[in-house]
Amino acid sequence: FILWGVENINLYRKSLKDYKYVASQRERFEVYLQKIQATLNTLKPRIYNPSLLSFDEQCAKYRKDQIPLTDFFQILRFRAQQLQIDLNFYPEFQALRKLKEKESKINFQKADREQLEAIQSLSQEYQKELLELAQNQRSPFKLSGSEHKEDKAFYTLLEERLKNNGQYPELSKYFAYLKEAKRLNPQGILKEVKSLEEEVFSKLTQGQDERFLHRSQETVYLLEKLFKLTLTPEEYKDYQALTKDFDVTRLTGFLNKKIMDLKVYYERAIFLEPGYEDIVQKARNFYELTSSRDEYFIEEALNKMGKESQRSAVLITGGFHTPNLKSLLKTKNTSYISIAPQVFQETNQKRYEKILLGQGEILNKTTLSTGRSGTLRTFMAMFPGNPLGAALKESFRLIPMNSAYSTLGHS
């Protein structure tokens, strides 16, 4: 087969430069957002009505993974019934209800004990494999708004290694619970959770101050993810809509006015942080460039397929690009299958950024033309000290998942 690079190297350089700037300034502005959050937390009990305050606290716990998704579903359903919200407009909730029923029948403490017994029953080789892959101790968990990719992969492997699950009834129920969760439409469910959450907030708010305070909280939540560069494409759209006429000047102005109106908490007043607009603009640039790169990936891949008379191909990118690439392929009526590896360890953000940002100096030395895509062999030649690059000079059997070039393999 043939490997082709489909990256636009100029766009990649620009995005890397913006990423580097955001990463270098992140810590300072995370402290700034913490100050704004402290002011929000101080004002909420004085501005929110009791029902709104209670619901806001529940939502905050859910976002911090302190409340499982199925339990938060119960909270939303209860609130919907109280506020006469028609749940027929939320069809994915029915699937979540079934999952909650399975979850309620599992004794998680017993499942945890059975897990230990099950692992001990395995051969030394399999035990070592699980321990090396898991690194940290794993226990049966309830699903939340997070993906839990590492945990799910661990339990998939554990079930594969066990010869007789019947010896461990609660653990077997847990395996079935995770399989049921796989059948759910996660994007659809999370979209409905967000939509219903907003409808409940809308019903509970009683005045403009409550609405502005809630909007301030949502803005801070998305800004935290913006500075970490972890917003999903959908969340980035939410951020754009939310801040269109509600920037940090208006947000802090509102909070400071409430402090003046209440004539207390003067120490919680918020001042504009120098450089704030710069980091926001760089982060936004990064997302816009990522979107442009995604479009380039698709156009370049389809052009290659046309020239090579190929009806199918493999496009390899980092997982960050996946949601937008799926959307682009749908708009072009192009069928696809998305395959992601099982991940056993959470990404080490500092190590990832060190590797990622270390590419900048090498990329600046390259003379690749930007209007055409080169071969992967050409790209890897830019990394003379990289063992993966050395291996690729001899063989195309290895494919890097996080290289600057996304790759298109023809089979």
Short mmCIF file of C-alpha atoms in Angstrom, two decimals, residues 3 316-318 376 379-380 386 388-389 392 396-407:
data_model
loop_
_atom_site.label_atom_id
_atom_site.label_comp_id
_atom_site.label_asym_id
_atom_site.label_seq_id
_atom_site.Cartn_x
_atom_site.Cartn_y
_atom_site.Cartn_z
CA LEU A 3 1.16 6.22 2.48
CA ILE A 316 -5.15 8.47 10.40
CA THR A 317 -5.30 11.51 12.69
CA GLY A 318 -5.22 12.31 16.38
CA LEU A 376 5.40 9.99 4.93
CA PHE A 379 8.21 13.85 6.45
CA MET A 380 9.86 11.39 8.84
CA ASN A 386 13.53 9.77 16.09
CA LEU A 388 10.19 5.78 14.67
CA GLY A 389 11.53 7.82 11.78
CA LEU A 392 9.98 4.09 8.71
CA PHE A 396 6.13 1.40 5.94
CA ARG A 397 4.63 -1.10 8.37
CA LEU A 398 4.60 1.39 11.26
CA ILE A 399 2.17 4.31 11.18
CA PRO A 400 2.56 7.21 13.69
CA MET A 401 -0.73 8.21 15.34
CA ASN A 402 0.39 11.67 16.49
CA SER A 403 2.70 12.92 13.77
CA ALA A 404 2.43 16.34 12.22
CA TYR A 405 1.26 14.59 9.07
CA SER A 406 -2.03 12.82 9.12
CA THR A 407 -1.69 9.83 6.80
#
